[in-house]
Structures are given as structure tokens and as C-alpha cells.
Coordinates of C-alpha atoms in Angstrom, one line a residue:
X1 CA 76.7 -19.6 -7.5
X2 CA 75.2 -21.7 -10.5
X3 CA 78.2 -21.8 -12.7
X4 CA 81.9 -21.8 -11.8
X5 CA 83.5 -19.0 -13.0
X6 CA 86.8 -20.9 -13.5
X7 CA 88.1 -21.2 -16.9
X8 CA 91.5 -22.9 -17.7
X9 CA 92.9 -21.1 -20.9
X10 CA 95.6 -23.1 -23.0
X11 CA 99.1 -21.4 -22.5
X12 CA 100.7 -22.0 -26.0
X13 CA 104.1 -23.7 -25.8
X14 CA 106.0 -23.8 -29.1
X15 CA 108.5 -25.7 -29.2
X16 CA 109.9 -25.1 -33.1
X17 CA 113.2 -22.9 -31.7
X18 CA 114.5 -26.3 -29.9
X19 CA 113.1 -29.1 -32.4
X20 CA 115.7 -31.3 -34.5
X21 CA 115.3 -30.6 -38.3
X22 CA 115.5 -34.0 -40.7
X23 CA 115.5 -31.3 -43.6
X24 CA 114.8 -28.6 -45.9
X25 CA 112.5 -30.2 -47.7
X26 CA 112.0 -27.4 -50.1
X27 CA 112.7 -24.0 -51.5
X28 CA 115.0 -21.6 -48.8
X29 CA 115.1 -22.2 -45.3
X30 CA 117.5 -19.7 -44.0
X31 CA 116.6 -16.2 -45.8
X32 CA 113.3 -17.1 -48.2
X33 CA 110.3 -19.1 -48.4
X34 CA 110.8 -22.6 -47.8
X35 CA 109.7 -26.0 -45.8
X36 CA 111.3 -27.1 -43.2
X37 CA 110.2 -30.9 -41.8
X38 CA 111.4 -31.7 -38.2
X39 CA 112.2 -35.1 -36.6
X40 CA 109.4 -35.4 -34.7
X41 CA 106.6 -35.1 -37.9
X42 CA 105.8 -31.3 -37.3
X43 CA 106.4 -29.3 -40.4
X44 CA 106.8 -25.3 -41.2
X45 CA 105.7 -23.8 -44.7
X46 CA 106.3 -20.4 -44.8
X47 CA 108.9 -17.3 -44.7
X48 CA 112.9 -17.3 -43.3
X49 CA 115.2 -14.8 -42.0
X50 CA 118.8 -16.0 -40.7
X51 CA 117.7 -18.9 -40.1
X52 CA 114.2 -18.4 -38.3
X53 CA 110.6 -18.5 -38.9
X54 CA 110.2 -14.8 -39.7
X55 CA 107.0 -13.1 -41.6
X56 CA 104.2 -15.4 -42.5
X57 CA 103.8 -19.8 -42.4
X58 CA 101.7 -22.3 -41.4
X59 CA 102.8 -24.6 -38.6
X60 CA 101.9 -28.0 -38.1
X61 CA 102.4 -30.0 -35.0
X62 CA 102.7 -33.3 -34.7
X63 CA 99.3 -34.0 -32.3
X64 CA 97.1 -32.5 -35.1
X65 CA 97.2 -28.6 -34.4
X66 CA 98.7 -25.6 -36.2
X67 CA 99.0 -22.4 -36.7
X68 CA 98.7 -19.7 -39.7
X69 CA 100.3 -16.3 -39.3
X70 CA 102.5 -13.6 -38.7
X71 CA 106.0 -14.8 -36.6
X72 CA 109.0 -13.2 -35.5
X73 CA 112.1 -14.7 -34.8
X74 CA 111.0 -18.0 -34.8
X75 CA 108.0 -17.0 -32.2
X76 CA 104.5 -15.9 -32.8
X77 CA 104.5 -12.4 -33.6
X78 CA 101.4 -10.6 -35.0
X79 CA 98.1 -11.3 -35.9
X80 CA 97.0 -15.1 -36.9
X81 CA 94.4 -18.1 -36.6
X82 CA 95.9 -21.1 -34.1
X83 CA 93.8 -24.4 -34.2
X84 CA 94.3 -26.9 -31.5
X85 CA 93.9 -30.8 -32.4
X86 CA 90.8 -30.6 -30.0
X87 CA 88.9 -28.4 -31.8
X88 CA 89.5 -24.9 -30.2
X89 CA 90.8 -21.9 -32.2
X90 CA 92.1 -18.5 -31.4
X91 CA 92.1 -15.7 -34.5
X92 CA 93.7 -12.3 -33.2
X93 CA 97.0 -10.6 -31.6
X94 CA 99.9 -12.9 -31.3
X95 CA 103.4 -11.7 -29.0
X96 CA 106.3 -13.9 -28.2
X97 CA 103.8 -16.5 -29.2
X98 CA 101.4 -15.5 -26.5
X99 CA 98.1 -13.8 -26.8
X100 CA 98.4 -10.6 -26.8
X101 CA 95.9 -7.6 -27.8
X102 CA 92.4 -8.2 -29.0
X103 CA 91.3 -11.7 -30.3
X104 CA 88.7 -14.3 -30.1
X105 CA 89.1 -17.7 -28.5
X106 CA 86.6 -20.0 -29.4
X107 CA 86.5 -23.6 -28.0
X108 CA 85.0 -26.8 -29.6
X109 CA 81.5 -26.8 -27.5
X110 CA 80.9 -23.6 -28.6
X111 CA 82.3 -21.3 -25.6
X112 CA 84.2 -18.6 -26.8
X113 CA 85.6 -15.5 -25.2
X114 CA 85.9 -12.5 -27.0
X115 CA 87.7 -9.2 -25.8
X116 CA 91.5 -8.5 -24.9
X117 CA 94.6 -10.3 -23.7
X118 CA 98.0 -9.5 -22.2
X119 CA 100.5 -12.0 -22.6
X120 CA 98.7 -15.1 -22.7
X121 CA 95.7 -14.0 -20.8
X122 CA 92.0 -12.4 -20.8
X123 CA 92.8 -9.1 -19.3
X124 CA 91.0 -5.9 -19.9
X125 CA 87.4 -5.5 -20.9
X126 CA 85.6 -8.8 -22.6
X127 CA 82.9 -11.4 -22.7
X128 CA 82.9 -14.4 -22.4
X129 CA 80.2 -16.9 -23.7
X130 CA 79.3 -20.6 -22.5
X131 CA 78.1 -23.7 -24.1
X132 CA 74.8 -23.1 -22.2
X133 CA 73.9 -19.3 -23.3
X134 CA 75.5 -18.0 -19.9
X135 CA 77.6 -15.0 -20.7
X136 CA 80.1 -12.6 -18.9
X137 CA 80.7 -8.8 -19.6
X138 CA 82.8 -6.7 -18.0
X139 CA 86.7 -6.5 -16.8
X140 CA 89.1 -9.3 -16.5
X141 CA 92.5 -9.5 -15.0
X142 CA 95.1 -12.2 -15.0
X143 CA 92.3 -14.8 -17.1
X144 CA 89.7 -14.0 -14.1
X145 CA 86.3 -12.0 -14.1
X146 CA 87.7 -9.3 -12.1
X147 CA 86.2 -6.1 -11.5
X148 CA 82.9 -4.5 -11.9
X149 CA 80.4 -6.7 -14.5
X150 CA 77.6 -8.2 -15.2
X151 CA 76.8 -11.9 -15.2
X152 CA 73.5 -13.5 -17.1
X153 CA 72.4 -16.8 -16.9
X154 CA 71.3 -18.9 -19.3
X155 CA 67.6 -19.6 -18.1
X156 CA 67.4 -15.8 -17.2
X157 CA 69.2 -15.0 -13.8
X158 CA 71.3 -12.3 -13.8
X159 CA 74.6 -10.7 -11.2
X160 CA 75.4 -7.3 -11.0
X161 CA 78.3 -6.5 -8.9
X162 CA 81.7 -6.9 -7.9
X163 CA 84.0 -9.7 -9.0
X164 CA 87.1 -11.3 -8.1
X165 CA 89.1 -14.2 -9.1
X166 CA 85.6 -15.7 -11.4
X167 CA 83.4 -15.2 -8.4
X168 CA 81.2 -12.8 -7.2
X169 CA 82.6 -10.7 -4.8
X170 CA 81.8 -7.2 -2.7
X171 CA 78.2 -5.7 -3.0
X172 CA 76.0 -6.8 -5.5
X173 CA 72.8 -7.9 -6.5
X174 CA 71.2 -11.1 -7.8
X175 CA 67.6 -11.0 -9.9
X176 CA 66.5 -14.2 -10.5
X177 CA 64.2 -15.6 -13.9
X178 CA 61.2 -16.9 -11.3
X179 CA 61.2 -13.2 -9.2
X180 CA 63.0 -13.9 -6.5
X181 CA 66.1 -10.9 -5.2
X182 CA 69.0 -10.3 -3.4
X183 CA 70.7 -7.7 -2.3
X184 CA 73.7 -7.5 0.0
X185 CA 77.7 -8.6 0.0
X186 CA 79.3 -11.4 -1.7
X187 CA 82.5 -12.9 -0.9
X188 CA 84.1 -15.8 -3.4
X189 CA 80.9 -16.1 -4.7
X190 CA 78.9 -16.8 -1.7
X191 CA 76.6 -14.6 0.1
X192 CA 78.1 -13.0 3.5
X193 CA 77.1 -10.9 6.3
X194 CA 74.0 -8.9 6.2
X195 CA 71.4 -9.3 3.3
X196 CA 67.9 -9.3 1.9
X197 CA 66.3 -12.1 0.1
X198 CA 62.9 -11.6 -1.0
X199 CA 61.1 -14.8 -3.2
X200 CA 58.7 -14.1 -5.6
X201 CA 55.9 -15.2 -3.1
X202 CA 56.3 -12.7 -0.7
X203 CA 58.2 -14.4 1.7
X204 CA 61.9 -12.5 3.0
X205 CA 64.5 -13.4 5.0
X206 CA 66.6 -10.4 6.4
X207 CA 69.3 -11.6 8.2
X208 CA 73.1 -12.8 8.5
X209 CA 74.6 -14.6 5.5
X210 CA 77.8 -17.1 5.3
X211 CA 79.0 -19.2 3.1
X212 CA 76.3 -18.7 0.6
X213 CA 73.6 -19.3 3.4
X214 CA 71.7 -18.1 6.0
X215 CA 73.8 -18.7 8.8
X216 CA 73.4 -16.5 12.5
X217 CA 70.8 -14.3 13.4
X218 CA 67.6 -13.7 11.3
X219 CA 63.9 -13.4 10.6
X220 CA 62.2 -15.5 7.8
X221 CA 58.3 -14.4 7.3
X222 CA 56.7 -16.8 4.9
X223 CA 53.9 -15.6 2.3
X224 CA 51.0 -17.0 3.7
X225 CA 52.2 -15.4 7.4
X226 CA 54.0 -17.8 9.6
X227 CA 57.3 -15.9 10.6
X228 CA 60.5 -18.2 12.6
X229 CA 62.9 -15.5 14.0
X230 CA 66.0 -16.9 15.9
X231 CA 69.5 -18.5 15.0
X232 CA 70.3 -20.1 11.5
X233 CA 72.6 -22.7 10.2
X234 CA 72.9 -23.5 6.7
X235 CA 70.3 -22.2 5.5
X236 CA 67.8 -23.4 8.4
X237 CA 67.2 -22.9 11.6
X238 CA 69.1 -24.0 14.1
X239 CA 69.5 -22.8 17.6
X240 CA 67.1 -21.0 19.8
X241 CA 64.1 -19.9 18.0
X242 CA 60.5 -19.3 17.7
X243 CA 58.2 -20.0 15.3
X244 CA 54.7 -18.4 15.2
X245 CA 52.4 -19.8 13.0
X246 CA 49.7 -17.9 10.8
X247 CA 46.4 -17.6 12.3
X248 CA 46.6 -17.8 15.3
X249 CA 47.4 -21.4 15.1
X250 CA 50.2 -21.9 17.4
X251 CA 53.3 -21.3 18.4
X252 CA 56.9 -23.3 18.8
X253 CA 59.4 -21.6 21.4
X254 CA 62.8 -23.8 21.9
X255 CA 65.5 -25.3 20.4
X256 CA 65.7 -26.1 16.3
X257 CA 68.3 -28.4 14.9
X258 CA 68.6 -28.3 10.8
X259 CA 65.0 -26.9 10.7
X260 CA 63.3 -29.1 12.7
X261 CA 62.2 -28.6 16.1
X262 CA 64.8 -31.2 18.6
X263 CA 65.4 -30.8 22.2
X264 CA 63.7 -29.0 24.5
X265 CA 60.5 -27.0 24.0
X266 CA 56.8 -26.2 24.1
X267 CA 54.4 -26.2 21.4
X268 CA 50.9 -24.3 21.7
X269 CA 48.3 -25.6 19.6
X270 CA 44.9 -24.1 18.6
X271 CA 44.0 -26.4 20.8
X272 CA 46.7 -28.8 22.2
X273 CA 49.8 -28.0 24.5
X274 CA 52.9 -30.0 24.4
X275 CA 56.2 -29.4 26.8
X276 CA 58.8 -31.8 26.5
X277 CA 61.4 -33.3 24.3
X278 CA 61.0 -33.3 20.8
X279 CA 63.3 -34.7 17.5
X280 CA 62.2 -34.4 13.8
X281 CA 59.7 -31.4 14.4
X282 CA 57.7 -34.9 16.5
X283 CA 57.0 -35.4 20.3
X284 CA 60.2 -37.2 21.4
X285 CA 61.3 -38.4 24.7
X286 CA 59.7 -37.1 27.6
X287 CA 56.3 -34.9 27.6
X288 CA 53.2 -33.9 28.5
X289 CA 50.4 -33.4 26.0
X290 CA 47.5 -32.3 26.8
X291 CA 45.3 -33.2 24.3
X292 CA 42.2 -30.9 22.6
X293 CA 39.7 -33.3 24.3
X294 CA 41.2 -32.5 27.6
X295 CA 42.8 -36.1 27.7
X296 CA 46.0 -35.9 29.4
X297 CA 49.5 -38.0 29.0
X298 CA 52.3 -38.0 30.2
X299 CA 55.2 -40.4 29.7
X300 CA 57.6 -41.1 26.6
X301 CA 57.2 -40.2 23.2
X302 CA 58.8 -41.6 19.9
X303 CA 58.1 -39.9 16.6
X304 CA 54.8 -37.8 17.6
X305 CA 53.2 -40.7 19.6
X306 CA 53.2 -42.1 23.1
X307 CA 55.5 -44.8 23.3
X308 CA 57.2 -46.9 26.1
X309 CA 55.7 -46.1 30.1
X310 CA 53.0 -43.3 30.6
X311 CA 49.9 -42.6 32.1
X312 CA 47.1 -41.5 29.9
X313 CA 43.9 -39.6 31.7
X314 CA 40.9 -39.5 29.8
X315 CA 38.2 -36.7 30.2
X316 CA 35.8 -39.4 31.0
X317 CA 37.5 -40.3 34.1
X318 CA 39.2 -43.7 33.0
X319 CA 43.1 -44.2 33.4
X320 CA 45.6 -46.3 32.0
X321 CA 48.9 -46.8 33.3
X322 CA 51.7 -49.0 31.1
X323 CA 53.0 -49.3 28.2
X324 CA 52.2 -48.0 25.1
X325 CA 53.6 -48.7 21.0
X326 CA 53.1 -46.1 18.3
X327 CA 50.7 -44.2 20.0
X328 CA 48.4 -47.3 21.4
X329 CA 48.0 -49.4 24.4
X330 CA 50.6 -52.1 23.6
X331 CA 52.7 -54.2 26.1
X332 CA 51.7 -54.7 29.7
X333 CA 49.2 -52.5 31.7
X334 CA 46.6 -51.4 33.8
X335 CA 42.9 -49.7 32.9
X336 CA 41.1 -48.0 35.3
X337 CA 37.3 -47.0 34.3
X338 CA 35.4 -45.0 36.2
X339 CA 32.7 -46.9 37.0
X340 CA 34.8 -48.8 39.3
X341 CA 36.0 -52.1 36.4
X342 CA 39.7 -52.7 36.3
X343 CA 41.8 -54.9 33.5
X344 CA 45.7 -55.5 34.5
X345 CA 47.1 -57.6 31.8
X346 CA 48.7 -57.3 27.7
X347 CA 47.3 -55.3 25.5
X348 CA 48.0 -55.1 21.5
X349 CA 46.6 -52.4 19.6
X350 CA 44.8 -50.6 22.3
X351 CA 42.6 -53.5 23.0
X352 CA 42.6 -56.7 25.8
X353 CA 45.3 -59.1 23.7
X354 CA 47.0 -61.3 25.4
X355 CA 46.8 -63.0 28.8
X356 CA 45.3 -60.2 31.4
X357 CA 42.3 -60.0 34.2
X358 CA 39.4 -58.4 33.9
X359 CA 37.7 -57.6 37.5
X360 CA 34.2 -56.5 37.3
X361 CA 32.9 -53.1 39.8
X362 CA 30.6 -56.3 41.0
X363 CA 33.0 -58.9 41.8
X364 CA 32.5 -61.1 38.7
X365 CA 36.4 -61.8 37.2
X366 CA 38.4 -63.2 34.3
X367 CA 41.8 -64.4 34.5
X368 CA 43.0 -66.0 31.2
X369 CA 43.5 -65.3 27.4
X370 CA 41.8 -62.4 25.2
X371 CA 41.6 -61.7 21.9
X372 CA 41.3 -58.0 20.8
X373 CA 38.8 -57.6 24.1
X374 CA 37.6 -60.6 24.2
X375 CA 37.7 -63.2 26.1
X376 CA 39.5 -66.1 23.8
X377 CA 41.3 -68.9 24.7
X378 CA 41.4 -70.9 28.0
X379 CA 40.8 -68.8 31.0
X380 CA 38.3 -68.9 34.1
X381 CA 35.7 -66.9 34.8
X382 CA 34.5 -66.1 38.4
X383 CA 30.6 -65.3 39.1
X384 CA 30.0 -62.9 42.2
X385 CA 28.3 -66.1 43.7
X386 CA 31.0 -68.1 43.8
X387 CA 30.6 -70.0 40.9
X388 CA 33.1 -70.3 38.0
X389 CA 33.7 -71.8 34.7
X390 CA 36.9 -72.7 33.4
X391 CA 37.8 -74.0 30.2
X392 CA 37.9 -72.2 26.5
X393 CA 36.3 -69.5 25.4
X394 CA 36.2 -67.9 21.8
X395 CA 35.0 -64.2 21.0
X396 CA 34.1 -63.6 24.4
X397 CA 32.0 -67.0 24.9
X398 CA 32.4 -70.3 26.5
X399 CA 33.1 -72.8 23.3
X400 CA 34.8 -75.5 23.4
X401 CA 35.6 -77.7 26.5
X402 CA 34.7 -76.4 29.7
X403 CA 34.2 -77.4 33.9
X404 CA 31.7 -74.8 35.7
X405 CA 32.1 -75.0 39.4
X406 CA 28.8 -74.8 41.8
X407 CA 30.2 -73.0 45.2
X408 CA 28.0 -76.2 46.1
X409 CA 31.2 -78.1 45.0
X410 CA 29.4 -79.9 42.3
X411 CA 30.7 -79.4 38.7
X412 CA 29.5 -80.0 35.1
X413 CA 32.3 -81.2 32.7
X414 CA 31.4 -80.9 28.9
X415 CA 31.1 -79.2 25.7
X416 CA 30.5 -75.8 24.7
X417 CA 29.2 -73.7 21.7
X418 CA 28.5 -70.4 22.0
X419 CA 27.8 -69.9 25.5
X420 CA 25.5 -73.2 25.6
X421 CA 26.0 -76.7 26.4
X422 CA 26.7 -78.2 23.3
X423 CA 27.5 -81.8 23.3
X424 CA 28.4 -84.9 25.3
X425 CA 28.7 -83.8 29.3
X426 CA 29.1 -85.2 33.0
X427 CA 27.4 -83.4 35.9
X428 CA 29.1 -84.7 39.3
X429 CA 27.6 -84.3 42.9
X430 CA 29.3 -82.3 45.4
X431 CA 30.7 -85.2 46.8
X432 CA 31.3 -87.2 43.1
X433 CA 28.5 -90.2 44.2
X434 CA 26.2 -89.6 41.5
X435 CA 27.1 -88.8 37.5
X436 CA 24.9 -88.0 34.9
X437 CA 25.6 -88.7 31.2
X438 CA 24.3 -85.8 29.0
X439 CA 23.8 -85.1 25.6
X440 CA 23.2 -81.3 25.2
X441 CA 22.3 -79.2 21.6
X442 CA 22.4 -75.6 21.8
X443 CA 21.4 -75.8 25.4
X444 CA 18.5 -78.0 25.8
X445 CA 19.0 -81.3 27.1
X446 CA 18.3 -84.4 24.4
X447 CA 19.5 -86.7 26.6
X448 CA 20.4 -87.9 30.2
X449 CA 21.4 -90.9 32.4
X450 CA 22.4 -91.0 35.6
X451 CA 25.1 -93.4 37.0
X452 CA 26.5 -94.0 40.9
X453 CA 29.8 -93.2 41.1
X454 CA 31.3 -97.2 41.2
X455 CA 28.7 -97.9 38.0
X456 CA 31.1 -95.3 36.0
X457 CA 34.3 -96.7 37.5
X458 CA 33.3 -100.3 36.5
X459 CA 32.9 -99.0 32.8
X460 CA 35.8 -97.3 32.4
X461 CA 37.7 -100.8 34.0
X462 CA 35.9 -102.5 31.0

């Protein structure tokens, strides 16, 4: 419910019969009209007989309150206005100093009931009015709504039914301001047991109720047509269930925890199929997806997205096997294309990161460092006839300082830029007898000398 039903009504105590008197201030306190002024401050004006407050006076307490009207042997007896120090007042039927009869209690915010008491208590027929514009009407017993009546909101909502103890309780219906119904049993102000909610949409559960919620079996078709029909908890669904989706879009069949589809299950797409483990309504844990493309994987998942080890077919024929981060090629692994090329090595970001090898359906390979697929860094590549190059390479060319191998077993040592000689640079012989001294730009030669061997050893002893 919106609003607690519960209201604490002050139980009078008066405590004039046992109070100390300083004195008789004035006029005739035993048989007559006189003022009595106690010990404690609180003072009496009003009528006496033998002794006792009897007929009509005003009584003042000592924390601010007091009262105005009819008593009876030294208790409120009769009709008369009490006003608390806090604010509150009650005008009507007084006995034994209790509320008794018909009368109004109105409290400082502006609630106020109105209706009849027994002895201290709303009991009887009555209304009763809150600060916000909420209002009760109908039968109370022992200070509770109790009984058949009718509760309205105040934005509009309105409870017609049973009630017990301030709450809602047996059959009854709710009609809320924005369209939406119910109709079914309430127990201390909750929904229970079997029930109908429609919502203003359109969309209806029909089901078990507890605690206020939908809780067991039920069905919950939404507006625009989806429908989930299987266990509830709380007011979702939880437990075996399936939920069909509008359209022809799909389907869920498994296990829901807190409205979300966790555990074990398979989801049919328009065009996709998934059967694994699932958490937070995502592909989670192990699966197979088989995606709308006809690529396949199969491995972990972690929040809707290959993660950890799996194997990934692709329509085209290609294959990777290895790790995988958020849904890309991430950590260590192995592509397979079709055509026959292989890479084993890191990868970041679905691309060649990292240090890997790249073997070539021709027998051309590189072994060393890349750089989102390209070759960057130092690594060596190997030609299919035997030569090689190894040294630095940046964006997927030689740059910087390389040595290419001849299968001859002659080498050039030098300078790159962008795939060309680029620089100062030594090309030995096979056997290392002769050297020439190059100066290369952009590939073309500018300038050369050769040296023997013993020539270059004496200039580097000078």
C-alpha cells in the first residue's frame, strides 16, 4: 500500500484527582466556582462539588495544553474542546475523560478524523482525513480501519474492499489515477493468492500474488505482444520460464533469476541461436552462438561477448583458435585463413599486436613484433628463396637499421626508410673479403667504395 494506515491516537491521562494543591486561589473550591492552582503550575477555573471538578472549567496543564468543558467527578464527563500543547484539538463526547460518542479530532498538520469513539478510540462509522488529501470512509474498530470501506488517494487512486487492523484486507479492488486495476484478495495490505492486474497499456498479469507481489506461477503479456509465462519472485521472474517475443522475433526457454535470464538456456533469434550459460539477460560462461552470418563460436562468454578460450569459424572458411577480450581477438592465438596463411602469436583488438609469426601459403615468414597488423618493431623476415632481412620495421616496412641475408651468405648491413636503403651501409662478401661503403637515398645508390677486408680492419685500429 501507498500510505500506512496506522495512526497513534493520544490516550488522555489526567492527572488533576492525584495532583498536590498550593491553594485556592479564589472564590469556592469545594461546592461553587472557584480556582484551584496545583504545585506543579497546572491550574483549574471552573465549578466544584464536594470537593471535585464537577460541571463546567477550564484546565490548564503545566506543558501548555488544556481543556474547556463539561466534567464529572473530577474526570471528563460530557461534551468539550481539549487542546494539546502541540497543536492538536479534539471538540466532542467526553466519558471518564476518554472519548467517547461523536467528535472531531483534528491534529496540527491538518489531519483530522471525524466520526465516533468508544472509550478513547475511533470505533464505529468515520473518516478520516490526511495532511496529503488522502481520506478513509467506512467502519473502525478499536482506533483501526476495520471493516468494509473505501480508501482514496490523494493523487486519485482509490481501495474498495475489506479492511483490518488499517490495512487492506479480504477481497477487494484497487483503481488506480493512471488506468491501471486490480482485482483479487488482500491480506495486511498486500496482494495474495490469485489476482488480475491489468495496466493501462494493455498489458496483464494473471497469476499468484504474495506479499504484495507477483510471486509463483503466472503469465505476464505485455502491450505491444511479448508474453513470459513461468515462475515469479518478487515481482519478476524467476525460475523456469519462457519468454516469447513479439513478432516472431525470438524466443528465451530456461532459467530466470530476478528478471533476467541466468543459468542455463537457449535463446532463438530472428536470426541467431545461442545455447549455453547466460547471467544478466548476456551470454555468460559457456556457449555456442551461432551467429546470423553463419559464423560459428564456441568457447566462454562474459557479458554478451566471447571472452577467455574459444574457437571462432567464419563463413569464409578462416579459423581462429585463442583467446579472446570483450568480444575480440585479444591475448594469445592462432588464425587460420583459407587460402592456406597462418599467424600464431598476440593479438590486441582483433588485430596482429604483439610479438607473433606470420607464415605465408608460399613460404615467405615473419617472426618478430607487430603493430595493429603490421609488421613494427624488430623482427625478421624470411623470403621463399632463402633470403631474409632482419632488423626494424615500422607500419609494415623495413625502417630503420637492418642486415638482409643472401642464401649466398653475403649480407648488406645499413639503413632503412620505408622499405629502401636509406643511408650509410656495408655490403660484405660471402666469405667477408671484400666491403663496400655505401651511401644510399631512397634507394638509389649516391655513393660507393669498396674496401678488402684487412683495408677496413686497419681503419677501425686507427
Amino acid at each position: 500500500m501507498k500510505t500506512q494506515l496506522i495512526i497513534f491516537l493520544v490516550l488522555i491521562e489526567f492527572f488533576s484527582s492525584g495532583l498536590e494543591a498550593r491553594d485556592c486561589i479564589k472564590g469556592n473550591c469545594q461546592d461553587g466556582k472557584g480556582i484551584m492552582k496545583y504545585e506543579n503550575g497546572e491550574k483549574y477555573i471552573g465549578q466544584w462539588k464536594d470537593g471535585q471538578k464537577n460541571g463546567e472549567g477550564i484546565y490548564f496543564y503545566f506543558d501548555g495544553s488544556r481543556y474547556k468543558g463539561d466534567w464529572k467527578n473530577g474526570e471528563l464527563q460530557g461534551e468539550g474542546e481539549y487542546i494539546f500543547a502541540s497543536g492538536d484539538k479534539y471538540i466532542g463526547s467526553f466519558e471518564k475523560s476518554l472519548y467517547h460518542g461523536k467528535g472531531i479530532y483534528k491534529y496540527k498538520d491538518g489531519v483530522y478524523y471525524s466520526g465516533e469513539f468508544v472509550y478513547g478510540k475511533r470505533h464505529g462509522l468515520g473518516t478520516y482525513y490526511f495532511e496529503d488529501g488522502s481520506k478513509y470512509v467506512g467502519e473502525f474498530k478499536e482506533d483501526k480501519f476495520d471493516g468494509e470501506g473505501t480508501f482514496i488517494f490523494s493523487d486519485g487512486d482509490k481501495y474498495v474492499g475489506r479492511f483490518k487492523n488499517d490495512q487492506f484486507n479480504g477481497r477487494g479492488s484497487m483503481s488506480l489515477k493512471n488506468g491501471d486495476e486490480f482485482s483479487g484478495n488482500f491480506q495486511e495490505g498486500k496482494k495474495v493468492g490469485h489476482g488480475i492486474y491489468t495496466y493501462a497499456d494493455g498489458s496483464q498479469y494473471v497469476g499468484e500474488f504474495k506479499e504484495d507481489k507477483y510471486n509463483g506461477l503466472g503469465t505476464y503479456s505485455f502491450s505491444d505482444g511479448d508474453v513470459y509465462s513461468g515462475e515469479f519472485k518478487d515481482d519478476m521472474y524467476h525460475g523456469q520460464g519462457v519468454y516469447t517475443f513479439a513478432g516472431g522475433l525470438g524466443k528465451f526457454i530456461g532459467q530466470f533469476e530476478f528478471d533476467h535470464f541466468v543459468g542455463k538456456g537457449v535463446l532463438f533469434g530472428p536470426s541467431e541461436k545461442y545455447e549455453g550459460e547466460f547471467q544478466n539477460d548476456k551470454y555468460h560462461g559457456k556457449g555456442k552462438l551461432l551467429y546470423a552470418n553463419k559464423d560459428f563460436f564456441e568457447g566462454s562468454f562474459y557479458n554478451g561477448k566471447p571472452h577467455g578460450k574459444g574457437i571462432l569459424k567464419y563463413h569464409n572458411g578462416d579459423r581462429y583458435e585463442g583467446e579472446f577480450q570483450y568480444g575480440k581477438r585479444n591475448g594469445k592465438g592462432v588464425y587460420y585463413y583459407s587460402k592456406g596463411d597462418k599467424y600464431e602469436g598476440t593479438f590486441e583488438g582483433d588485430k596482429f599486436h604483439g610479438s607473433g609469426t606470420y607464415s605465408f601459403s608460399d613460404g615467405s615468414k615473419y617472426s618478430g613484433f607487430f603493430r595493429y597488423d603490421e609488421y613494427h618493431g624488430e623482427g625478421t623476415y624470411f623470403y621463399p628463396n632463402g633470403d631474409k632481412y632482419q632488423g626494424s620495421f615500422e607500419n609494415g616496412l623495413k625502417h630503420g637499421r637492418g642486415v638482409i641475408y643472401k642464401k649466398d651468405g653475403s649480407r648488406y648491413e645499413g639503413f632503412f626508410r620505408f622499405n629502401k636503403k636509406h643511408g650509410q651501409g656495408k655490403f660484405f662478401g660471402p666469405k667477408g673479403e671484400i666491403v663496400e661503403d655505401m651511401v644510399w637515398e631512397d634507394g638509389i645508390l649516391v655513393e660507393k667504395k669498396i674496401q678488402t677486408a684487412v683495408q677496413e680492419l686497419k681503419k677501425e685500429k686507427e
